[in-house]
Coordinates of C-alpha atoms in Angstrom, one line a residue:
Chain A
X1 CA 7.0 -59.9 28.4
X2 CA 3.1 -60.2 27.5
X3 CA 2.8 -63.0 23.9
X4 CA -0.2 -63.1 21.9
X5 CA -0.6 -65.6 19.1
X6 CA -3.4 -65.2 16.5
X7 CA -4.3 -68.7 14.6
X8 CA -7.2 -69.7 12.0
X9 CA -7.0 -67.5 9.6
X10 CA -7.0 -68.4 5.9
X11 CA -9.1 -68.3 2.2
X12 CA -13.0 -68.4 2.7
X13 CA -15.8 -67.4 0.3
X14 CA -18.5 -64.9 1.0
X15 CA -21.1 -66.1 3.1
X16 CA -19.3 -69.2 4.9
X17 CA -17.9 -68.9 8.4
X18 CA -14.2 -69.0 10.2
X19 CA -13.4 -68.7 13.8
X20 CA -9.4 -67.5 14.7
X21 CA -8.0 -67.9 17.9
X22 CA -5.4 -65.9 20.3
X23 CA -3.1 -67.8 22.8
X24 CA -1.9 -65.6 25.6
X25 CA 1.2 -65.8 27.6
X26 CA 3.9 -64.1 29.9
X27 CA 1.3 -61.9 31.6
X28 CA -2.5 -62.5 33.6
X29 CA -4.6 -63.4 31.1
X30 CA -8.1 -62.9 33.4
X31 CA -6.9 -59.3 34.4
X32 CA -7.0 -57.3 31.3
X33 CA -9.7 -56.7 28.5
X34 CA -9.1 -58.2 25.2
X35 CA -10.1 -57.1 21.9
X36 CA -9.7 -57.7 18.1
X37 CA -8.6 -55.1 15.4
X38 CA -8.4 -55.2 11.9
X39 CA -6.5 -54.1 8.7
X40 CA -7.3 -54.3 5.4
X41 CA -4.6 -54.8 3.2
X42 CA -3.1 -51.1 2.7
X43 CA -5.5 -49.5 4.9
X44 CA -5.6 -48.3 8.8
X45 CA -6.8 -49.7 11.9
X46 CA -10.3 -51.0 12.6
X47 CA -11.3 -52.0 15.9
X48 CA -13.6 -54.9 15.5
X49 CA -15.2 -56.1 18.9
X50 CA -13.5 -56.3 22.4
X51 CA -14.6 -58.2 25.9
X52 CA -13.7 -57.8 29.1
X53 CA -11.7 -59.9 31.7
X54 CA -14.6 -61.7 32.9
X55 CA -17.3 -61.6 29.5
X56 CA -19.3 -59.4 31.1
X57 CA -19.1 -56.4 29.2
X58 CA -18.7 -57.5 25.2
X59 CA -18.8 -55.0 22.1
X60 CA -18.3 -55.0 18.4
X61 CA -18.4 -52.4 16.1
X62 CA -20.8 -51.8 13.6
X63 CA -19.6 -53.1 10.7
X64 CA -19.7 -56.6 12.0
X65 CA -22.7 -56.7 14.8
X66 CA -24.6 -59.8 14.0
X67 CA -21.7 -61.5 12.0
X68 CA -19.3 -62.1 14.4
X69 CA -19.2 -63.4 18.3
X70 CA -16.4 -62.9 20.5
X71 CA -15.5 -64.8 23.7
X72 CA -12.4 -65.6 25.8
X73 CA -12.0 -69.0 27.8
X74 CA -9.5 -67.6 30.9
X75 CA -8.6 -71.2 32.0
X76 CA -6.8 -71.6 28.8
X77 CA -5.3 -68.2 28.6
X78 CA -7.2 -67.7 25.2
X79 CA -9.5 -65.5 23.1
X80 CA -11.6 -66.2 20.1
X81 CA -13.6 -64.8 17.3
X82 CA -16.4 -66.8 15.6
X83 CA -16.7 -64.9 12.1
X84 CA -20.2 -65.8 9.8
X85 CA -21.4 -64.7 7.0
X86 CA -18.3 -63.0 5.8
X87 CA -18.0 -60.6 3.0
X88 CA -15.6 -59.5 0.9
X89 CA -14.9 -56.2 3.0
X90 CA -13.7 -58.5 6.2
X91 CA -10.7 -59.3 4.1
X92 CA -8.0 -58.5 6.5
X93 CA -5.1 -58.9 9.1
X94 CA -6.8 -59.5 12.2
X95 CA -5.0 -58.8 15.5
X96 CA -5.6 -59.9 19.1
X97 CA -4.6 -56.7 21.1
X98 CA -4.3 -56.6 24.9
X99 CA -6.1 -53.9 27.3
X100 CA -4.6 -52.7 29.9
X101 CA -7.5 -52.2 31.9
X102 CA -9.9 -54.9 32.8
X103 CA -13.0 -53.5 30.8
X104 CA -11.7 -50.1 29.3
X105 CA -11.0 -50.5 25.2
X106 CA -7.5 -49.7 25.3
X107 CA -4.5 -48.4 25.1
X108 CA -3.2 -51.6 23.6
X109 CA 0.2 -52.5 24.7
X110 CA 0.3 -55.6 23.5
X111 CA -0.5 -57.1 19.8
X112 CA -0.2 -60.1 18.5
X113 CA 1.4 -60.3 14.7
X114 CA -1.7 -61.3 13.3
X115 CA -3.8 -63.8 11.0
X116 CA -5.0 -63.1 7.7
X117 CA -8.6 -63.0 6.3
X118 CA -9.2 -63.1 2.9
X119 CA -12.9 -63.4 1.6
X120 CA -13.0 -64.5 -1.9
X121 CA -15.6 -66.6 -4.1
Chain B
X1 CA -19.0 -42.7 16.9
X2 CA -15.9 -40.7 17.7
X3 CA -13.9 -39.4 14.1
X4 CA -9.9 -39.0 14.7
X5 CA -8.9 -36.7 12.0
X6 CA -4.8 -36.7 11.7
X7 CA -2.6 -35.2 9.8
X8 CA -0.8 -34.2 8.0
X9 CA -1.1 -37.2 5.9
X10 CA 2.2 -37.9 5.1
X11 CA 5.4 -35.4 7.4
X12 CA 9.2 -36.1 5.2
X13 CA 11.8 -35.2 7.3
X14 CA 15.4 -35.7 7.6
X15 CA 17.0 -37.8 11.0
X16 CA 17.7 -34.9 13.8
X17 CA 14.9 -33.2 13.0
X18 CA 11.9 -32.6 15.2
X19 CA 8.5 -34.3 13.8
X20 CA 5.3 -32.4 15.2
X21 CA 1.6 -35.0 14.5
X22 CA -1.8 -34.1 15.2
X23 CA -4.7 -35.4 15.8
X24 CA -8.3 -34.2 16.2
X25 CA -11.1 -35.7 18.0
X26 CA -14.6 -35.3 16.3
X27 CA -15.8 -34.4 20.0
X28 CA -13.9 -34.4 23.4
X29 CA -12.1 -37.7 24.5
X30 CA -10.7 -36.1 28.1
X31 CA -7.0 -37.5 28.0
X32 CA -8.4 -41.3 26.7
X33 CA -6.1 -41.0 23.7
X34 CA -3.1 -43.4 22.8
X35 CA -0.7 -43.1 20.0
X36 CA 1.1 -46.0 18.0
X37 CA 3.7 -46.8 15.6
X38 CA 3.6 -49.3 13.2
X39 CA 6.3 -50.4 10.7
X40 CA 6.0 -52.4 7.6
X41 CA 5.0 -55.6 8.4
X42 CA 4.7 -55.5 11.8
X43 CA 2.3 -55.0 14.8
X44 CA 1.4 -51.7 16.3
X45 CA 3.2 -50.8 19.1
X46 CA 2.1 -49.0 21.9
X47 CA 4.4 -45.0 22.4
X48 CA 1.8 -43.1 24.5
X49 CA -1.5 -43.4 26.2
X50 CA -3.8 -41.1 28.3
X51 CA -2.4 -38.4 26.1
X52 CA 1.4 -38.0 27.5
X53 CA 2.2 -41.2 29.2
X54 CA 5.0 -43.2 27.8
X55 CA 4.5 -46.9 27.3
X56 CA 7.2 -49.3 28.9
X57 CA 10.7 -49.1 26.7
X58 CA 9.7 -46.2 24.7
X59 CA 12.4 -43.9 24.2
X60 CA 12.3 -40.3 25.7
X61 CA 12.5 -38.3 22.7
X62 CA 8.6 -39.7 22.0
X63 CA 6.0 -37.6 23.9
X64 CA 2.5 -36.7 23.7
X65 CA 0.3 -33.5 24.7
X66 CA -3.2 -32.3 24.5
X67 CA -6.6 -32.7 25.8
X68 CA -10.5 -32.4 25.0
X69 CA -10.3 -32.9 21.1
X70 CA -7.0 -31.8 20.2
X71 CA -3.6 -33.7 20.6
X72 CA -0.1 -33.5 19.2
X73 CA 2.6 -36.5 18.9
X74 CA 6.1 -35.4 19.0
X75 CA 9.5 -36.7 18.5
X76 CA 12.2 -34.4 19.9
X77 CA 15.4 -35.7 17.2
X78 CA 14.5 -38.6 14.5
X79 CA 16.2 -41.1 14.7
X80 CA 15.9 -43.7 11.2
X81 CA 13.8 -46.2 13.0
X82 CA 11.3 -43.6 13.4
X83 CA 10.3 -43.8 9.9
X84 CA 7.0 -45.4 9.8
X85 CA 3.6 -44.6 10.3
X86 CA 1.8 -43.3 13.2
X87 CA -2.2 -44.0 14.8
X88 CA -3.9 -42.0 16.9
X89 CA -6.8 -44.0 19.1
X90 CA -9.6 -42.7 21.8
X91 CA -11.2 -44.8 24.0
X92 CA -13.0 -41.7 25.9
X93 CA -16.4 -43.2 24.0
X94 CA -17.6 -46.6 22.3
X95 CA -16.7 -47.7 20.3
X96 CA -12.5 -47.0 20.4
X97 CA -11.5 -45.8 17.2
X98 CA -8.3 -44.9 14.9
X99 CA -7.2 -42.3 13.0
X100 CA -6.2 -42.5 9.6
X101 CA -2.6 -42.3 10.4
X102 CA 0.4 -39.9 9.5
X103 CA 2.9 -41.6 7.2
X104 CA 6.5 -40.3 8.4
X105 CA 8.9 -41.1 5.5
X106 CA 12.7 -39.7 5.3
X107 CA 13.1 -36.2 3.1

């Protein structure tokens, strides 16, 4: 059974930067697309940005183009998300999600539990 | 980008009865559309993708229907750990989105 673990989350204010991390284990890391999504406290889901198995096809959405990078290191089974100039609208649980496909944006079968991102001067 | 409209918004039923959720697609998705449940503090999980496929464990009164831009979720008998709420998600066209989910709650 497929383990994700989300780390680095925590209190920031606006405009300074945080990177979280998701450890992956119990299934091929470097076979599957990987991709964050968000929720805001009370709200729905938000897909955020997503990569595939070997970095070669990388997307975010809109709201956070420019702000935030993602990569993925497949020799240590992990995935990242470098997040700058954050606002208070980024405040959030952020989950690492697993692909099943090696490029294709879902269906997610596997989440992590999260890390929260809270924005706040 | 893709809009998943769902609804209704929020479906109170009792345990035994059948729950029917849709989901509308802002413009054909083929069959790229998944559906999750997600309880109170707690992950999404994974009940259907390509539009009727069940997802490892999921129990057989969950199933999915629907093509193009329209889509239905149901569950056959609820059971009291069905109470929750539900997602709908495309990834026929970047970027993948979400609906707005459908809050099941006990009548």
């Amino acid at each position: 059974e497929g383990q994700l673990v989300e780390s680095g989350g925590g209190l920031v204010q606006p405009g300074r930067s945080l990177r979280l991390s998701c450890e992956a284990s119990g299934f091929t890391f470097d076979d599957y697309a990987m991709h964050w999504v968000r929720q805001a406290p009370g709200k729905g889901l938000e897909w955020v940005s997503g990569i595939s198995w070997n970095s070669g096809k990388i997307d975010y959405a809109d709201s956070v183009k420019g702000r935030f990078t993602i990569s993925r290191d497949n020799a240590k089974n992990s995935l990242y998300l470098q997040m700058n100039s954050l606002k208070a609208e980024d405040t959030a649980l952020y989950y690492c999600a697993k692909s099943r496909g090696l490029i294709a944006p879902g269906p997610f079968d596997y989440w992590g539990q999260g890390t929260l991102v809270s924005v706040s001067s | 980008e893709i809009v998943l409209t769902q609804s209704p918004a929020t479906l109170s039923l009792s345990p035994g009865e059948r729950a029917t959720l849709s989901c509308r697609a802002s413009q054909s998705v083929s069959n790229y559309l998944a559906w999750y449940q997600q309880k109170p503090g707690q992950a999404p999980r994974l009940l259907i993708y390509d539009a009727s496929n069940r997802a490892t464990g999921i129990p057989a009164r969950f199933s999915g229907s629907g093509s193009g831009t329209d889509f239905t979720l149901s569950i056959s008998s609820l059971e009291p750990e069905d109470f929750a709420f539900y997602y709908c998600q495309q990834r026929g066209t970047w970027p993948p989105t979400f609906g707005q989910g459908t809050r099941l709650e006990i009548k």
